[in-house]
XYZ file of C-alpha atoms in Angstrom:
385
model
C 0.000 0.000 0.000
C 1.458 3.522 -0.916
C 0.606 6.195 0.579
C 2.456 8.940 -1.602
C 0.937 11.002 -4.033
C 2.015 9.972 -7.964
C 3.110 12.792 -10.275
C -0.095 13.676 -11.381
C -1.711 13.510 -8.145
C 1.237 16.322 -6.872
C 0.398 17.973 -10.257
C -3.065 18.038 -9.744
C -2.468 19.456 -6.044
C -0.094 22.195 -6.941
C -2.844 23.680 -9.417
C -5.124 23.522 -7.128
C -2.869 25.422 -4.215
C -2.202 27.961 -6.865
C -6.351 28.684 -7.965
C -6.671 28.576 -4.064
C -3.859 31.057 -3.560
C -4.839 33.705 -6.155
C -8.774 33.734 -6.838
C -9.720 32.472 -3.350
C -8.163 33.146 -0.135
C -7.821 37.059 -0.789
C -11.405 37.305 -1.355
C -12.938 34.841 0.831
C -13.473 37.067 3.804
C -15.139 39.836 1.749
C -17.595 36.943 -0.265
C -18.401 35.608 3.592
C -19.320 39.559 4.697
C -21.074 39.852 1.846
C -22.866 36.843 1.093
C -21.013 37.434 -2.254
C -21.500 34.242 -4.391
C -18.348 34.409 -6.793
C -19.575 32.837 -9.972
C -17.344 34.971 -11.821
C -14.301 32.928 -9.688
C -16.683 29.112 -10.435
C -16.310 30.137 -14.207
C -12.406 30.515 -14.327
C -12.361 27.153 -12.222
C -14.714 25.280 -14.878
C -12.123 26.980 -17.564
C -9.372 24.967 -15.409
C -11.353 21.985 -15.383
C -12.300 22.189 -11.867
C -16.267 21.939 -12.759
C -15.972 18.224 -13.600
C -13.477 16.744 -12.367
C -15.051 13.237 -12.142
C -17.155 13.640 -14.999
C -15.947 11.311 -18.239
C -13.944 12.651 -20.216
C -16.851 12.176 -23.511
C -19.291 14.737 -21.735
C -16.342 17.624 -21.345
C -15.374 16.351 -17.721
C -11.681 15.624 -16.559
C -12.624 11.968 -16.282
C -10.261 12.133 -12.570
C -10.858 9.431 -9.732
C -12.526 10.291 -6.877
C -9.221 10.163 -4.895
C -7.603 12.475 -7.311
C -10.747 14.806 -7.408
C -10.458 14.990 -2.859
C -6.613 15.522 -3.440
C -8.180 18.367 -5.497
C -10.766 19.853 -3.431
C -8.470 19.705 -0.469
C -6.021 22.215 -1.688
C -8.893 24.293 -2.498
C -10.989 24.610 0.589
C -7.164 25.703 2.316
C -8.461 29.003 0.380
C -12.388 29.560 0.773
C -14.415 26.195 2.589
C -17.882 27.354 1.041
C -16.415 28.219 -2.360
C -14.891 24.732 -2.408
C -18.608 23.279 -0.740
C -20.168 24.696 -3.773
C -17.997 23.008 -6.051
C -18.460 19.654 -4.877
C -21.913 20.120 -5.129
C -21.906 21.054 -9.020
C -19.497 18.102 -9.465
C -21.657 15.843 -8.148
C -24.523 17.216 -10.499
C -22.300 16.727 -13.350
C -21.174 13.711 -12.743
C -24.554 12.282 -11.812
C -25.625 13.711 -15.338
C -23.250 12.507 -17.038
C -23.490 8.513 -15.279
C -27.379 8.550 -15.805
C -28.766 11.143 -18.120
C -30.217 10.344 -21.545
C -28.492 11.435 -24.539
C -30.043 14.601 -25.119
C -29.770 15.790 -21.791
C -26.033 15.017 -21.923
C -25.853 16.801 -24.933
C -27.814 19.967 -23.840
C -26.145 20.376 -20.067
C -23.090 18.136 -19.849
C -20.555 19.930 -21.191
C -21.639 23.725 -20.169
C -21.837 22.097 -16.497
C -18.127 20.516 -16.312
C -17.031 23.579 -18.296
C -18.873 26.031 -15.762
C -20.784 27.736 -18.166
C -24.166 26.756 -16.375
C -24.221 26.018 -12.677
C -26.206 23.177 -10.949
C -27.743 22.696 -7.594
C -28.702 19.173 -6.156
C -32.319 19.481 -4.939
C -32.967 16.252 -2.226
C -33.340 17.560 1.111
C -37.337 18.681 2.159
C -38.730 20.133 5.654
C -39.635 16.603 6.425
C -37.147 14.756 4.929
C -33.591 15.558 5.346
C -31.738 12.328 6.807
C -34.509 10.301 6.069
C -34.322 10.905 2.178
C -36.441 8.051 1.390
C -39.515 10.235 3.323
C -39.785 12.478 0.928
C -43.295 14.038 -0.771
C -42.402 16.088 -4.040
C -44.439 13.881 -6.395
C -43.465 13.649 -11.097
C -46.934 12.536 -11.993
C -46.417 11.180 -15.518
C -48.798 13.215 -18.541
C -48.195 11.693 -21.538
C -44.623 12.734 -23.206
C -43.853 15.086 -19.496
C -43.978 14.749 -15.849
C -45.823 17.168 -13.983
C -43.479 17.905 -10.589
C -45.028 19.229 -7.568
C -43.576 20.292 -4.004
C -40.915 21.925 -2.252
C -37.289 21.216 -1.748
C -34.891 23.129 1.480
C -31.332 24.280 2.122
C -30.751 23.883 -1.834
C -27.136 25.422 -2.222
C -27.306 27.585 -4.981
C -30.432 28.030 -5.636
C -31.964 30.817 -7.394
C -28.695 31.530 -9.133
C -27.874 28.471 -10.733
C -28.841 27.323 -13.729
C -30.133 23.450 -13.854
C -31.298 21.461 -10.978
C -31.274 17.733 -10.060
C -34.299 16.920 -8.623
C -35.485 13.890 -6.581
C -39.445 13.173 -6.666
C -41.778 10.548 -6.026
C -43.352 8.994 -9.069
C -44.750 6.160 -7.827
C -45.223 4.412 -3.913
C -43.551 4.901 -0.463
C -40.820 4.168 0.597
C -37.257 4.191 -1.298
C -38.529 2.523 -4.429
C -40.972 4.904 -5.800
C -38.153 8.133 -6.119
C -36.930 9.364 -9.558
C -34.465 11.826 -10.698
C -34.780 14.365 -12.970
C -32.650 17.078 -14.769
C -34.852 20.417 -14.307
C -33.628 24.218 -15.978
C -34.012 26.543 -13.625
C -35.978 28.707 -15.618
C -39.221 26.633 -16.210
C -42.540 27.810 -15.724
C -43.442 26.738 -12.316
C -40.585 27.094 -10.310
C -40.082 29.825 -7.405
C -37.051 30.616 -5.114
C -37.522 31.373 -1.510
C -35.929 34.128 0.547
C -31.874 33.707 0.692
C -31.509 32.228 4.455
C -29.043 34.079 6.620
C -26.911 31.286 7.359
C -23.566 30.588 10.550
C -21.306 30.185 7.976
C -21.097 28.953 3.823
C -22.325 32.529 3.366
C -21.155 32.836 0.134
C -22.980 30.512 -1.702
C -26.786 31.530 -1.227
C -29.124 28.700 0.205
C -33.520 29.034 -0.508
C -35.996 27.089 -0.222
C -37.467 25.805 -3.869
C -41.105 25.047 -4.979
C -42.188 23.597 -7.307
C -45.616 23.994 -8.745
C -46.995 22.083 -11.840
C -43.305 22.287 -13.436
C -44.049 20.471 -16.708
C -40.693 18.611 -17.778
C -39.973 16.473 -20.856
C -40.195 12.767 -20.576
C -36.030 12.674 -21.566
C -35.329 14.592 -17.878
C -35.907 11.347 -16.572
C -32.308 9.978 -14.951
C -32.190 6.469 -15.505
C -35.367 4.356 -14.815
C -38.717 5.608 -13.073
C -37.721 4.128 -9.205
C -33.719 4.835 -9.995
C -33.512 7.791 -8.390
C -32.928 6.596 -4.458
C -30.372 4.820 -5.796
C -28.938 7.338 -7.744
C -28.971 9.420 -4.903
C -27.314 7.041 -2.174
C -23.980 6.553 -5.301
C -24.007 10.652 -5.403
C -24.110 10.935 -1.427
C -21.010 8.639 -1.676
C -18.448 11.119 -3.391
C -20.477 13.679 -1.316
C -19.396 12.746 2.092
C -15.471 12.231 0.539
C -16.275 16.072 -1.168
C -17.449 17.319 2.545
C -15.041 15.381 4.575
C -12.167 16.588 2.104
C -13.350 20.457 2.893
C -13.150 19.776 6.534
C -9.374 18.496 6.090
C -8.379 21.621 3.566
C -9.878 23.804 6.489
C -8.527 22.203 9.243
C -5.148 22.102 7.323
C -5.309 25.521 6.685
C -6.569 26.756 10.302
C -3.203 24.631 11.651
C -1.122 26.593 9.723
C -2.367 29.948 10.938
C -1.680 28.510 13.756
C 1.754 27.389 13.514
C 2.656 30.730 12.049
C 1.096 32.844 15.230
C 2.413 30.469 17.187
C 6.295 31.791 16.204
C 4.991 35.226 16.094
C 3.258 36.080 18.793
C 5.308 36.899 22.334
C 4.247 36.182 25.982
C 6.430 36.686 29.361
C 9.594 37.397 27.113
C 9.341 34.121 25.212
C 7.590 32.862 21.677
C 4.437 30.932 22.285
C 6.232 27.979 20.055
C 8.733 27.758 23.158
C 5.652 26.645 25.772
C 5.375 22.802 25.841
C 1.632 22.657 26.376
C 1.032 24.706 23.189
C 3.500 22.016 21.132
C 1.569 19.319 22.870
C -1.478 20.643 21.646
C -0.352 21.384 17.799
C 1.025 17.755 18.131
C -2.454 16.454 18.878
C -3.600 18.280 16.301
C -1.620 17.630 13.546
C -2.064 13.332 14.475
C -5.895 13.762 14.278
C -5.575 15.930 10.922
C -2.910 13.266 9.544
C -5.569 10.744 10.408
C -8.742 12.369 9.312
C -6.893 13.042 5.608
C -6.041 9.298 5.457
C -9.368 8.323 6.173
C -10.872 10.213 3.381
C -8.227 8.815 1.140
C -9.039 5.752 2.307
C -12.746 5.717 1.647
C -12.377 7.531 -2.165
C -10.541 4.705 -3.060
C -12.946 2.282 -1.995
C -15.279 4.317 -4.834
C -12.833 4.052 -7.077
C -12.497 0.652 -6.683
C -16.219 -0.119 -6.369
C -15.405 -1.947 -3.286
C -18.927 -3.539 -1.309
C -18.475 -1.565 1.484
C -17.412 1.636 0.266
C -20.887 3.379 1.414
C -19.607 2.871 5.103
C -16.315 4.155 4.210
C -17.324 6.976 2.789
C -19.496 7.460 6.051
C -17.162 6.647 8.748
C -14.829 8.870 6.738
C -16.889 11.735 6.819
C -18.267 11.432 10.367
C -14.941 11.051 11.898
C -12.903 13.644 9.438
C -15.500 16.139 9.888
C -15.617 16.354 13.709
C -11.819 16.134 14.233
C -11.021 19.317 11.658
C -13.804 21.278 12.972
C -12.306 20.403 16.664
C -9.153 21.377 14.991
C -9.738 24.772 13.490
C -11.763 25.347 17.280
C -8.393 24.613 18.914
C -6.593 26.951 16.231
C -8.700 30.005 16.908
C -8.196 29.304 21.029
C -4.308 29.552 20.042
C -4.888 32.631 18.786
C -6.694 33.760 21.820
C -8.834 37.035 21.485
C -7.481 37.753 18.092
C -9.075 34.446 16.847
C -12.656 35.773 17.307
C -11.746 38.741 15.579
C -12.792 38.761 11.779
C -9.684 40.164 11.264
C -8.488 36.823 11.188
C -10.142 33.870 9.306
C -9.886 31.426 12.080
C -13.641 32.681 13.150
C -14.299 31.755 9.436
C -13.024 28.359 9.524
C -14.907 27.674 13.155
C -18.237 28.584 11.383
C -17.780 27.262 7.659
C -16.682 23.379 8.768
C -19.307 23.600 11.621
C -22.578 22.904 8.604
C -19.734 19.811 7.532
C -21.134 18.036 10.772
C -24.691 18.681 10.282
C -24.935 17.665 6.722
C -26.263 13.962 6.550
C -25.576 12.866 9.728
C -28.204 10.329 10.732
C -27.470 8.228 7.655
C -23.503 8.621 8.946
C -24.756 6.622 12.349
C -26.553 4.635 10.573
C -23.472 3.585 8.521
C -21.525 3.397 11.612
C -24.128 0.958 12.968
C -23.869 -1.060 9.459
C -20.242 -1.068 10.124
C -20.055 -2.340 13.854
C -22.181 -5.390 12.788
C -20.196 -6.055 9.835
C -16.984 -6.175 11.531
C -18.899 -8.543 14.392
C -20.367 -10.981 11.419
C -16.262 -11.252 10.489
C -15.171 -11.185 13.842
C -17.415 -14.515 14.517
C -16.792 -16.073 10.946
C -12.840 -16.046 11.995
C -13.749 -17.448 15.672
């Protein structure tokens, strides 16, 4: 097993660092004060690639692995965590088009999406149905050559200023089986954003509430099979929780690093704060459970890269454990920097509240996964007894 990164892997990072280093991190304070979504900034990425990174090559994407795509996002949350957020969310909507789309939805959105031309916005989550996806109500009642979609969707990232949106709605039964996806523009009849919700952190990518109200969309929106869409969902959630773990980790690396730095400038009772053991202890602690929560991730990417059976708990475990460590991290970073950390004069506030929504996002199905996990290792466990 090898643990270093391969030439194009360090390539791949370096760009990254660089995009992070020049159109991100100076602006990422202002975008957060201003609730300044920068899709000027998500076009120049999409003109690097950036926009579909995972997507095949044959629909405009990079055609990456998922492990190459986290090594990727990593270096770029280090310069603006919600920027970064957003983009794993539009790289999951392109890849998901691009995996399950028929051809002439391919051909209209596939290539503007991984080129960031158009924008897209992943539209699961409902009032009553957030960890329990399989709850929810938005119906796609079939009328001849369209679907009629009716409902509401919550916390949609993007929304209202992004251009096509993957949609999950019952079109048939309870339960799991009846859910369908479906690629939706933006712009169709029917469709109304909600307020923008003033949000703890991610405040530069704007968040509303979506309805939905006799949309009428063409038969050929359809992703996959009527009753695929749960399923396309769960494979999308996958690569999510790498996409949101990796942010944590590009956050956390980036809040120990503030850290380190203050700690060699900053001077108390004649002495650098570097020179006080408790302090090294700490950044010692802190750099094993970032070290950890980055192999992790790794880890569970390339179980999706290798299709392996238990890559959904992976990808879980991953995320539950990488996302409270960094946050826990970049909490310990701002305490280093004592008063000045709550300042906004300093991005260490910025990190506490951007990686905090990491821990939110999905986290019943995480336990559950966790759960899964437990009693698969016991099953083994026995089987070798």
């Amino acid at each position: 097993m090898d643990f270093e990164l391969n030439d194009d892997q360090l390539a791949f990072s370096e760009m990254a660092k660089t995009f992070a280093e020049k159109e991100l991190m100076p602006h990422a304070a202002a975008w957060d004060q201003d609730q300044y979504f920068p899709i000027e900034v998500l076009k120049r990425a999409g003109e690097m690639g950036l926009c579909g990174l995972y997507t095949a090559e044959e629909d405009g994407g990079l055609g990456l692995s998922r492990l190459d795509a986290s090594i990727v996002f990593e270096q770029l949350a280090t310069g603006c965590t919600a920027t970064t957020a957003y983009l794993t969310i539009h790289n999951m909507v392109s890849w998901m088009l691009s995996s399950f789309a028929t051809a002439s939805i391919k051909q209209q959105w596939c290539e503007a999406l991984s080129s960031g031309e158009k924008l897209g916005s992943y539209c699961l989550t409902e009032a009553n149905a957030g960890s329990d996806a399989a709850s929810l109500k938005a119906t796609a009642r079939r009328e001849g050559d369209f679907y009629l979609l009716n409902g509401s969707k919550v916390f949609i990232s993007g929304a209202g200023a992004t251009d096509l949106l993957l949609v999950m709605a019952r079109t048939s039964g309870d339960g799991a089986k009846g859910i369908s996806a479906f690629a939706v523009d933006s712009d169709t009849a029917g469709i109304s954003f909600g307020r923008k919700e003033q949000k703890m952190g991610w405040n530069c990518q704007p968040t509303r509430t979506i309805t939905f109200e006799d949309v009428k969309i063409p038969v050929a929106a359809l992703l996959g099979n009527e009753g695929d869409g749960f399923k396309i969902a769960m494979q999308g959630l996958d690569g999510g929780r790498v996409n949101i773990a990796t942010c944590s980790v590009g956050t956390a690396q980036a809040a120990l690093n503030h850290a380190l730095r203050y700690l060699h400038e900053r001077q108390q009772f004649g002495r650098e704060l570097a020179s006080f053991q408790a302090l090294q202890f700490k950044v010692a602690d802190m750099n094993t459970q970032l070290v950890a929560a980055r192999q992790m991730v790794r880890m569970a990417a390339a179980k999706i890269d290798s299709q392996h059976p238990d890559r959904s708990t992976y990808c879980a475990m991953a995320k539950r454990f990488a996302t409270d460590v960094c946050y826990q991290i970049c909490d310990e970073a701002l305490q280093i920097f004592g008063g000045n950390g709550y300042m906004k004069e300093y991005p260490l506030e910025r990190y506490v509240r951007d990686s905090r929504v990491h821990r939110i996002l999905e986290g019943t199905n995480e336990i559950m996964n966790v759960i899964i996990a437990r009693r698969i290792l016991l099953e083994e466990t026995q089987q070798i007894l």
